[in-house]
mmCIF file of C-alpha atoms in Angstrom:
data_model
loop_
_atom_site.group_PDB
_atom_site.id
_atom_site.type_symbol
_atom_site.label_atom_id
_atom_site.label_comp_id
_atom_site.label_asym_id
_atom_site.label_seq_id
_atom_site.Cartn_x
_atom_site.Cartn_y
_atom_site.Cartn_z
ATOM 1 C CA UNK L 1 -41.834 -3.630 68.803
ATOM 2 C CA UNK L 2 -38.563 -5.528 69.204
ATOM 3 C CA UNK L 3 -39.518 -7.871 66.311
ATOM 4 C CA UNK L 4 -40.172 -4.840 64.037
ATOM 5 C CA UNK L 5 -36.701 -3.454 64.786
ATOM 6 C CA UNK L 6 -35.069 -6.709 63.773
ATOM 7 C CA UNK L 7 -37.000 -6.743 60.484
ATOM 8 C CA UNK L 8 -36.009 -3.166 59.778
ATOM 9 C CA UNK L 9 -32.353 -3.946 60.437
ATOM 10 C CA UNK L 10 -32.493 -6.954 58.108
ATOM 11 C CA UNK L 11 -33.958 -4.859 55.298
ATOM 12 C CA UNK L 12 -31.295 -2.174 55.763
ATOM 13 C CA UNK L 13 -28.505 -4.758 55.645
ATOM 14 C CA UNK L 14 -29.923 -6.252 52.459
ATOM 15 C CA UNK L 15 -30.109 -2.807 50.816
ATOM 16 C CA UNK L 16 -26.507 -2.069 51.785
ATOM 17 C CA UNK L 17 -25.330 -5.391 50.322
ATOM 18 C CA UNK L 18 -27.049 -4.694 47.006
ATOM 19 C CA UNK L 19 -25.595 -1.205 46.897
ATOM 20 C CA UNK L 20 -22.041 -2.483 47.410
ATOM 21 C CA UNK L 21 -22.484 -5.114 44.710
ATOM 22 C CA UNK L 22 -23.638 -2.495 42.225
ATOM 23 C CA UNK L 23 -20.647 -0.266 42.959
ATOM 24 C CA UNK L 24 -18.146 -3.089 42.515
ATOM 25 C CA UNK L 25 -19.531 -3.979 39.075
ATOM 26 C CA UNK L 26 -19.209 -7.658 39.917
ATOM 27 C CA UNK L 27 -15.461 -7.550 39.161
ATOM 28 C CA UNK L 28 -14.152 -6.820 42.606
ATOM 29 C CA UNK L 29 -11.766 -4.181 41.187
ATOM 30 C CA UNK L 30 -11.408 -0.672 39.838
ATOM 31 C CA UNK L 31 -13.480 0.305 36.809
ATOM 32 C CA UNK L 32 -11.503 0.273 33.526
ATOM 33 C CA UNK L 33 -10.568 3.659 32.087
ATOM 34 C CA UNK L 34 -10.171 4.032 28.300
ATOM 35 C CA UNK L 35 -6.647 4.922 27.220
ATOM 36 C CA UNK L 36 -6.128 8.546 26.170
ATOM 37 C CA UNK L 37 -7.046 9.274 22.531
ATOM 38 C CA UNK L 38 -8.624 5.837 22.207
ATOM 39 C CA UNK L 39 -12.206 5.496 20.996
ATOM 40 C CA UNK L 40 -14.309 2.951 22.889
ATOM 41 C CA UNK L 41 -16.025 0.552 20.493
ATOM 42 C CA UNK L 42 -19.487 -0.909 20.902
ATOM 43 C CA UNK L 43 -20.062 -4.630 20.090
ATOM 44 C CA UNK L 44 -20.843 -3.781 16.441
ATOM 45 C CA UNK L 45 -17.415 -2.238 15.977
ATOM 46 C CA UNK L 46 -18.692 1.334 15.565
ATOM 47 C CA UNK L 47 -17.458 4.034 17.872
ATOM 48 C CA UNK L 48 -20.167 6.073 19.663
ATOM 49 C CA UNK L 49 -20.980 9.689 19.021
ATOM 50 C CA UNK L 50 -20.130 9.715 15.324
ATOM 51 C CA UNK L 51 -16.493 8.769 15.823
ATOM 52 C CA UNK L 52 -14.532 6.142 13.900
ATOM 53 C CA UNK L 53 -11.497 3.919 14.367
ATOM 54 C CA UNK L 54 -9.460 3.120 11.250
ATOM 55 C CA UNK L 55 -6.690 0.534 11.126
ATOM 56 C CA UNK L 56 -3.750 1.109 8.749
ATOM 57 C CA UNK L 57 -1.527 -1.826 7.831
ATOM 58 C CA UNK L 58 1.553 -0.842 5.797
ATOM 59 C CA UNK L 59 3.875 -3.537 4.457
ATOM 60 C CA UNK L 60 7.155 -1.655 4.845
ATOM 61 C CA UNK L 61 8.671 1.751 5.550
ATOM 62 C CA UNK L 62 9.283 3.271 2.129
ATOM 63 C CA UNK L 63 8.812 6.799 0.731
ATOM 64 C CA UNK L 64 6.104 5.772 -1.758
ATOM 65 C CA UNK L 65 4.085 3.742 0.760
ATOM 66 C CA UNK L 66 4.623 6.397 3.437
ATOM 67 C CA UNK L 67 3.220 9.015 1.046
ATOM 68 C CA UNK L 68 0.134 6.891 0.353
ATOM 69 C CA UNK L 69 -0.534 6.457 4.072
ATOM 70 C CA UNK L 70 -0.113 10.178 4.701
ATOM 71 C CA UNK L 71 -2.427 11.123 1.845
ATOM 72 C CA UNK L 72 -5.053 8.731 3.226
ATOM 73 C CA UNK L 73 -4.837 10.170 6.746
ATOM 74 C CA UNK L 74 -4.896 13.749 5.473
ATOM 75 C CA UNK L 75 -8.096 13.170 3.496
ATOM 76 C CA UNK L 76 -9.833 11.601 6.489
ATOM 77 C CA UNK L 77 -8.774 14.188 9.033
ATOM 78 C CA UNK L 78 -9.700 17.046 6.717
ATOM 79 C CA UNK L 79 -13.204 15.609 6.364
ATOM 80 C CA UNK L 80 -13.808 14.166 9.833
ATOM 81 C CA UNK L 81 -11.398 15.977 12.143
ATOM 82 C CA UNK L 82 -11.043 14.509 15.631
ATOM 83 C CA UNK L 83 -13.880 12.076 14.943
ATOM 84 C CA UNK L 84 -11.398 9.647 13.350
ATOM 85 C CA UNK L 85 -8.711 7.772 15.288
ATOM 86 C CA UNK L 86 -5.972 5.761 13.572
ATOM 87 C CA UNK L 87 -4.359 2.491 14.592
ATOM 88 C CA UNK L 88 -1.158 2.065 12.564
ATOM 89 C CA UNK L 89 1.018 -0.989 12.063
ATOM 90 C CA UNK L 90 4.089 -1.457 9.869
ATOM 91 C CA UNK L 91 5.174 -5.006 9.022
ATOM 92 C CA UNK L 92 8.767 -4.027 8.276
ATOM 93 C CA UNK L 93 8.699 -5.718 4.893
ATOM 94 C CA UNK L 94 7.654 -9.104 6.332
ATOM 95 C CA UNK L 95 4.357 -10.412 4.931
ATOM 96 C CA UNK L 96 3.521 -12.524 8.048
ATOM 97 C CA UNK L 97 3.659 -9.326 10.052
ATOM 98 C CA UNK L 98 0.690 -8.031 8.060
ATOM 99 C CA UNK L 99 -1.422 -10.927 9.315
ATOM 100 C CA UNK L 100 -0.534 -10.141 12.923
ATOM 101 C CA UNK L 101 -1.397 -6.472 12.474
ATOM 102 C CA UNK L 102 -4.699 -7.202 10.720
ATOM 103 C CA UNK L 103 -5.703 -9.736 13.381
ATOM 104 C CA UNK L 104 -5.188 -7.041 16.000
ATOM 105 C CA UNK L 105 -7.445 -4.645 14.115
ATOM 106 C CA UNK L 106 -10.172 -7.277 13.858
ATOM 107 C CA UNK L 107 -9.923 -8.124 17.541
ATOM 108 C CA UNK L 108 -10.386 -4.457 18.382
ATOM 109 C CA UNK L 109 -13.301 -4.120 15.979
ATOM 110 C CA UNK L 110 -12.106 -1.221 13.843
ATOM 111 C CA UNK L 111 -14.566 0.429 11.494
ATOM 112 C CA UNK L 112 -12.372 0.207 8.379
ATOM 113 C CA UNK L 113 -8.972 -1.151 7.329
ATOM 114 C CA UNK L 114 -6.487 0.474 4.947
ATOM 115 C CA UNK L 115 -4.212 -2.169 3.421
ATOM 116 C CA UNK L 116 -1.117 -0.451 2.029
ATOM 117 C CA UNK L 117 0.626 -2.765 -0.507
ATOM 118 C CA UNK L 118 -0.375 -6.190 -1.780
ATOM 119 C CA UNK L 119 0.712 -8.311 1.192
ATOM 120 C CA UNK L 120 -1.399 -6.147 3.493
ATOM 121 C CA UNK L 121 -4.403 -6.519 1.187
ATOM 122 C CA UNK L 122 -4.189 -10.297 0.921
ATOM 123 C CA UNK L 123 -3.829 -10.581 4.707
ATOM 124 C CA UNK L 124 -6.891 -8.402 5.278
ATOM 125 C CA UNK L 125 -8.969 -10.191 2.632
ATOM 126 C CA UNK L 126 -8.170 -13.548 4.216
ATOM 127 C CA UNK L 127 -9.032 -12.332 7.699
ATOM 128 C CA UNK L 128 -12.415 -10.634 7.302
ATOM 129 C CA UNK L 129 -15.311 -10.432 4.872
ATOM 130 C CA UNK L 130 -17.323 -7.974 6.972
ATOM 131 C CA UNK L 131 -15.057 -5.030 7.883
ATOM 132 C CA UNK L 132 -14.644 -2.664 4.895
ATOM 133 C CA UNK L 133 -11.160 -2.927 3.378
ATOM 134 C CA UNK L 134 -9.554 -0.302 1.161
ATOM 135 C CA UNK L 135 -6.284 -1.087 -0.555
ATOM 136 C CA UNK L 136 -3.725 1.395 -1.796
ATOM 137 C CA UNK L 137 -0.437 0.963 -3.680
ATOM 138 C CA UNK L 138 -1.972 -2.141 -5.278
ATOM 139 C CA UNK L 139 -1.003 -2.659 -8.908
ATOM 140 C CA UNK L 140 -3.845 -4.957 -9.955
ATOM 141 C CA UNK L 141 -6.601 -6.176 -7.634
ATOM 142 C CA UNK L 142 -7.538 -9.158 -9.768
ATOM 143 C CA UNK L 143 -3.969 -10.474 -9.602
ATOM 144 C CA UNK L 144 -3.519 -9.613 -5.924
ATOM 145 C CA UNK L 145 -6.727 -11.374 -4.886
ATOM 146 C CA UNK L 146 -6.440 -14.259 -7.355
ATOM 147 C CA UNK L 147 -9.682 -13.376 -9.111
ATOM 148 C CA UNK L 148 -10.779 -14.751 -12.475
ATOM 149 C CA UNK L 149 -10.550 -11.291 -14.018
ATOM 150 C CA UNK L 150 -7.564 -8.987 -13.724
ATOM 151 C CA UNK L 151 -9.603 -5.992 -14.815
ATOM 152 C CA UNK L 152 -9.732 -3.260 -12.182
ATOM 153 C CA UNK L 153 -13.389 -2.421 -11.541
ATOM 154 C CA UNK L 154 -16.059 -2.629 -8.835
ATOM 155 C CA UNK L 155 -15.056 -5.773 -6.962
ATOM 156 C CA UNK L 156 -18.146 -6.084 -4.767
ATOM 157 C CA UNK L 157 -17.962 -7.593 -1.304
ATOM 158 C CA UNK L 158 -15.998 -5.686 1.329
ATOM 159 C CA UNK L 159 -12.970 -4.618 -0.751
ATOM 160 C CA UNK L 160 -12.127 -1.640 -2.932
ATOM 161 C CA UNK L 161 -9.284 0.887 -3.050
ATOM 162 C CA UNK L 162 -6.780 2.595 -5.313
ATOM 163 C CA UNK L 163 -4.167 1.344 -7.764
ATOM 164 C CA UNK L 164 -0.593 2.522 -8.317
ATOM 165 C CA UNK L 165 -0.470 1.157 -11.860
ATOM 166 C CA UNK L 166 0.846 3.667 -14.393
ATOM 167 C CA UNK L 167 0.097 2.890 -18.059
ATOM 168 C CA UNK L 168 2.614 0.197 -18.918
ATOM 169 C CA UNK L 169 2.460 0.936 -22.631
ATOM 170 C CA UNK L 170 3.533 4.497 -21.898
ATOM 171 C CA UNK L 171 6.383 3.298 -19.702
ATOM 172 C CA UNK L 172 7.567 1.112 -22.581
ATOM 173 C CA UNK L 173 7.295 4.135 -24.879
ATOM 174 C CA UNK L 174 9.443 6.108 -22.441
ATOM 175 C CA UNK L 175 12.148 3.469 -22.619
ATOM 176 C CA UNK L 176 12.043 3.637 -26.408
ATOM 177 C CA UNK L 177 12.208 7.441 -26.346
ATOM 178 C CA UNK L 178 15.318 7.419 -24.166
ATOM 179 C CA UNK L 179 17.065 4.367 -25.646
ATOM 180 C CA UNK L 180 15.957 3.903 -29.267
ATOM 181 C CA UNK L 181 19.195 2.138 -30.227
ATOM 182 C CA UNK L 182 19.173 -0.395 -27.388
ATOM 183 C CA UNK L 183 18.676 -4.042 -28.334
ATOM 184 C CA UNK L 184 18.399 -6.041 -25.111
ATOM 185 C CA UNK L 185 16.143 -5.076 -22.221
ATOM 186 C CA UNK L 186 16.490 -6.866 -18.903
ATOM 187 C CA UNK L 187 13.266 -7.119 -16.883
ATOM 188 C CA UNK L 188 14.194 -7.366 -13.194
ATOM 189 C CA UNK L 189 11.531 -8.268 -10.613
ATOM 190 C CA UNK L 190 10.663 -10.374 -7.579
ATOM 191 C CA UNK L 191 8.974 -13.624 -8.610
ATOM 192 C CA UNK L 192 7.208 -13.820 -5.236
ATOM 193 C CA UNK L 193 5.149 -10.708 -6.006
ATOM 194 C CA UNK L 194 2.217 -11.484 -8.353
ATOM 195 C CA UNK L 195 1.750 -7.843 -9.293
ATOM 196 C CA UNK L 196 5.381 -7.625 -10.424
ATOM 197 C CA UNK L 197 4.907 -10.686 -12.609
ATOM 198 C CA UNK L 198 1.811 -9.074 -14.142
ATOM 199 C CA UNK L 199 3.661 -5.833 -14.951
ATOM 200 C CA UNK L 200 6.704 -7.542 -16.435
ATOM 201 C CA UNK L 201 4.660 -9.741 -18.731
ATOM 202 C CA UNK L 202 2.626 -6.758 -19.941
ATOM 203 C CA UNK L 203 5.677 -4.536 -20.498
ATOM 204 C CA UNK L 204 7.497 -7.337 -22.296
ATOM 205 C CA UNK L 205 4.671 -7.554 -24.804
ATOM 206 C CA UNK L 206 4.827 -3.828 -25.516
ATOM 207 C CA UNK L 207 8.630 -3.781 -25.805
ATOM 208 C CA UNK L 208 8.775 -6.793 -28.079
ATOM 209 C CA UNK L 209 6.259 -5.023 -30.299
ATOM 210 C CA UNK L 210 8.911 -2.289 -30.553
ATOM 211 C CA UNK L 211 11.492 -4.893 -31.659
ATOM 212 C CA UNK L 212 13.422 -5.083 -28.391
ATOM 213 C CA UNK L 213 14.718 -8.439 -27.186
ATOM 214 C CA UNK L 214 13.501 -8.904 -23.615
ATOM 215 C CA UNK L 215 14.821 -11.285 -20.968
ATOM 216 C CA UNK L 216 13.253 -11.748 -17.552
ATOM 217 C CA UNK L 217 15.582 -11.770 -14.539
ATOM 218 C CA UNK L 218 13.578 -12.868 -11.516
ATOM 219 C CA UNK L 219 14.883 -12.935 -7.953
ATOM 220 C CA UNK L 220 13.044 -14.796 -5.207
ATOM 221 C CA UNK L 221 13.945 -12.499 -2.305
ATOM 222 C CA UNK L 222 16.645 -10.145 -1.098
ATOM 223 C CA UNK L 223 19.138 -13.003 -0.775
ATOM 224 C CA UNK L 224 19.581 -13.458 -4.531
ATOM 225 C CA UNK L 225 18.754 -9.893 -5.576
ATOM 226 C CA UNK L 226 22.360 -8.759 -6.068
ATOM 227 C CA UNK L 227 23.415 -11.752 -8.134
ATOM 228 C CA UNK L 228 20.331 -11.513 -10.378
ATOM 229 C CA UNK L 229 20.841 -7.774 -10.968
ATOM 230 C CA UNK L 230 24.494 -8.371 -11.814
ATOM 231 C CA UNK L 231 23.548 -11.039 -14.359
ATOM 232 C CA UNK L 232 20.968 -8.702 -15.872
ATOM 233 C CA UNK L 233 23.581 -5.942 -16.195
ATOM 234 C CA UNK L 234 26.021 -8.320 -17.876
ATOM 235 C CA UNK L 235 23.503 -9.196 -20.593
ATOM 236 C CA UNK L 236 21.412 -6.054 -21.161
ATOM 237 C CA UNK L 237 21.573 -2.564 -22.637
ATOM 238 C CA UNK L 238 18.938 -1.150 -20.284
ATOM 239 C CA UNK L 239 16.929 -2.512 -17.348
ATOM 240 C CA UNK L 240 13.259 -2.159 -16.474
ATOM 241 C CA UNK L 241 12.140 -2.628 -12.850
ATOM 242 C CA UNK L 242 8.366 -2.534 -12.248
ATOM 243 C CA UNK L 243 6.553 -1.363 -9.137
ATOM 244 C CA UNK L 244 8.030 -4.021 -6.866
ATOM 245 C CA UNK L 245 8.109 -3.928 -3.061
ATOM 246 C CA UNK L 246 11.295 -5.950 -2.649
ATOM 247 C CA UNK L 247 13.156 -3.819 -5.166
ATOM 248 C CA UNK L 248 11.800 -0.667 -3.520
ATOM 249 C CA UNK L 249 13.155 -1.775 -0.142
ATOM 250 C CA UNK L 250 16.611 -2.521 -1.581
ATOM 251 C CA UNK L 251 17.375 0.282 -4.028
ATOM 252 C CA UNK L 252 20.801 0.896 -2.474
ATOM 253 C CA UNK L 253 21.829 -2.675 -3.264
ATOM 254 C CA UNK L 254 20.659 -2.246 -6.856
ATOM 255 C CA UNK L 255 22.358 1.149 -7.223
ATOM 256 C CA UNK L 256 25.662 -0.298 -6.027
ATOM 257 C CA UNK L 257 25.535 -2.673 -8.997
ATOM 258 C CA UNK L 258 24.023 -0.623 -11.817
ATOM 259 C CA UNK L 259 26.182 2.480 -11.341
ATOM 260 C CA UNK L 260 29.550 0.709 -11.751
ATOM 261 C CA UNK L 261 28.030 -1.209 -14.673
ATOM 262 C CA UNK L 262 26.873 2.098 -16.222
ATOM 263 C CA UNK L 263 23.454 0.505 -16.598
ATOM 264 C CA UNK L 264 20.380 2.766 -16.889
ATOM 265 C CA UNK L 265 17.178 1.648 -15.156
ATOM 266 C CA UNK L 266 13.650 2.627 -16.166
ATOM 267 C CA UNK L 267 11.538 2.288 -13.009
ATOM 268 C CA UNK L 268 7.854 1.621 -12.533
ATOM 269 C CA UNK L 269 7.499 4.263 -9.820
ATOM 270 C CA UNK L 270 9.245 7.291 -8.372
ATOM 271 C CA UNK L 271 10.500 5.662 -5.169
ATOM 272 C CA UNK L 272 12.553 3.065 -7.035
ATOM 273 C CA UNK L 273 13.673 5.703 -9.513
ATOM 274 C CA UNK L 274 14.955 7.990 -6.764
ATOM 275 C CA UNK L 275 16.948 5.134 -5.272
ATOM 276 C CA UNK L 276 18.459 3.374 -8.281
ATOM 277 C CA UNK L 277 16.671 4.436 -11.470
ATOM 278 C CA UNK L 278 17.230 6.946 -14.224
ATOM 279 C CA UNK L 279 13.661 7.769 -15.231
ATOM 280 C CA UNK L 280 10.052 6.871 -14.563
ATOM 281 C CA UNK L 281 6.530 7.697 -15.665
ATOM 282 C CA UNK L 282 4.902 7.705 -12.270
ATOM 283 C CA UNK L 283 1.679 8.417 -10.468
ATOM 284 C CA UNK L 284 1.616 10.289 -7.143
ATOM 285 C CA UNK L 285 1.431 7.947 -4.156
ATOM 286 C CA UNK L 286 0.191 10.748 -1.962
ATOM 287 C CA UNK L 287 -2.677 11.247 -4.409
ATOM 288 C CA UNK L 288 -3.752 7.595 -4.533
ATOM 289 C CA UNK L 289 -3.682 7.590 -0.730
ATOM 290 C CA UNK L 290 -5.823 10.711 -0.690
ATOM 291 C CA UNK L 291 -8.307 9.164 -3.141
ATOM 292 C CA UNK L 292 -8.544 6.112 -0.858
ATOM 293 C CA UNK L 293 -9.130 8.457 2.071
ATOM 294 C CA UNK L 294 -11.996 10.146 0.252
ATOM 295 C CA UNK L 295 -13.484 6.710 -0.402
ATOM 296 C CA UNK L 296 -13.129 5.912 3.316
ATOM 297 C CA UNK L 297 -15.077 9.047 4.241
ATOM 298 C CA UNK L 298 -17.951 7.937 2.005
ATOM 299 C CA UNK L 299 -17.962 4.495 3.622
ATOM 300 C CA UNK L 300 -17.705 5.637 7.236
ATOM 301 C CA UNK L 301 -20.411 8.279 6.911
ATOM 302 C CA UNK L 302 -22.774 5.875 5.159
ATOM 303 C CA UNK L 303 -22.816 7.802 1.897
ATOM 304 C CA UNK L 304 -21.621 4.750 -0.051
ATOM 305 C CA UNK L 305 -21.003 1.077 0.610
ATOM 306 C CA UNK L 306 -17.531 -0.280 -0.114
ATOM 307 C CA UNK L 307 -19.161 -2.752 -2.501
ATOM 308 C CA UNK L 308 -20.343 0.162 -4.691
ATOM 309 C CA UNK L 309 -16.964 1.852 -5.109
ATOM 310 C CA UNK L 310 -14.815 1.220 -8.175
ATOM 311 C CA UNK L 311 -11.034 0.973 -8.013
ATOM 312 C CA UNK L 312 -9.537 4.484 -8.119
ATOM 313 C CA UNK L 313 -6.554 5.737 -10.129
ATOM 314 C CA UNK L 314 -4.369 8.827 -10.251
ATOM 315 C CA UNK L 315 -4.716 10.018 -13.830
ATOM 316 C CA UNK L 316 -1.982 12.677 -13.574
ATOM 317 C CA UNK L 317 1.304 11.200 -14.804
ATOM 318 C CA UNK L 318 4.703 12.848 -14.672
ATOM 319 C CA UNK L 319 7.903 12.099 -16.575
ATOM 320 C CA UNK L 320 10.514 12.188 -13.847
ATOM 321 C CA UNK L 321 14.238 11.531 -13.650
ATOM 322 C CA UNK L 322 16.961 11.031 -11.057
ATOM 323 C CA UNK L 323 19.480 13.857 -11.585
ATOM 324 C CA UNK L 324 22.226 12.103 -9.603
ATOM 325 C CA UNK L 325 21.860 8.960 -11.681
ATOM 326 C CA UNK L 326 21.833 10.926 -14.941
ATOM 327 C CA UNK L 327 25.103 12.549 -13.899
ATOM 328 C CA UNK L 328 26.627 9.219 -12.843
ATOM 329 C CA UNK L 329 25.704 7.674 -16.192
ATOM 330 C CA UNK L 330 26.652 10.822 -18.161
ATOM 331 C CA UNK L 331 23.179 11.000 -19.717
ATOM 332 C CA UNK L 332 21.522 14.251 -20.726
ATOM 333 C CA UNK L 333 17.763 14.040 -20.317
ATOM 334 C CA UNK L 334 15.477 15.438 -23.023
ATOM 335 C CA UNK L 335 12.997 18.228 -22.389
ATOM 336 C CA UNK L 336 9.785 17.311 -20.634
ATOM 337 C CA UNK L 337 11.372 15.396 -17.738
ATOM 338 C CA UNK L 338 11.309 16.906 -14.269
ATOM 339 C CA UNK L 339 13.812 15.993 -11.553
ATOM 340 C CA UNK L 340 12.578 13.959 -8.625
ATOM 341 C CA UNK L 341 12.454 16.265 -5.626
#
């Protein structure tokens, strides 16, 4: 009887030991609690219960890029509600910062990445070939990704998105409409941005076909921006600045040069125009963000694969002008141009 009691006690002690081990989880500490409003990812990167985590990498704070991000988020939340959670990172205009942000998204295992502006796209494309990537505010995907073709189409693989390219021939026609008697057009752009190079070369071809003399004035970064713009003003009748991230982030610097020089600027997009330009034929950045968001919904819900989706465009173009700049330059705009709000 005494031997049976000892055996019973041993079995009870063993059961208690196993129970304590199970409660501790093997870590010897408190169980981890997910942060509020944070979706917990499974090893495949998909959030449970039909929820999704989307990483947004934006190159810089700027009205046009901000509008694209907001349009993207609005489209997703309207379709998916609380099922979508966003992780947002802004690189502050520094391309290496995009790599850091993207690496964080990959480490977390997000379901999809929005790359807002070219530097964000190239960072994402270099970092993953499995997570779906949607670009927005990308002028030309072939140029941005160093592809053999610069034609915007279905790219295949894990990348698609929307373009902010307005018809460059129509922008050249706008310049001719406003300044038919001008002779010399200065093309100002950042040489470090491949999409800016692409736009300038295309616009130059159209303008030269209209008998303008075009000269390219390329700056390498913000450090030589002012001196290059001043040189362009000294030798031009009108300037053209394409959709260019460095120019967009430094419109005040440009305005401080072109206004005293009484130099009109035709801009590639509304953000640059509102800061230092006279007129633009521009797409809506909110709309291209929204189109990218609608593409993201299709991808996340399994309706379409990213490899099936063609590059999207905003086909609604508006002739817009900067009323303050028109007044400063003493220029009366023709009918058909609406002021930038």
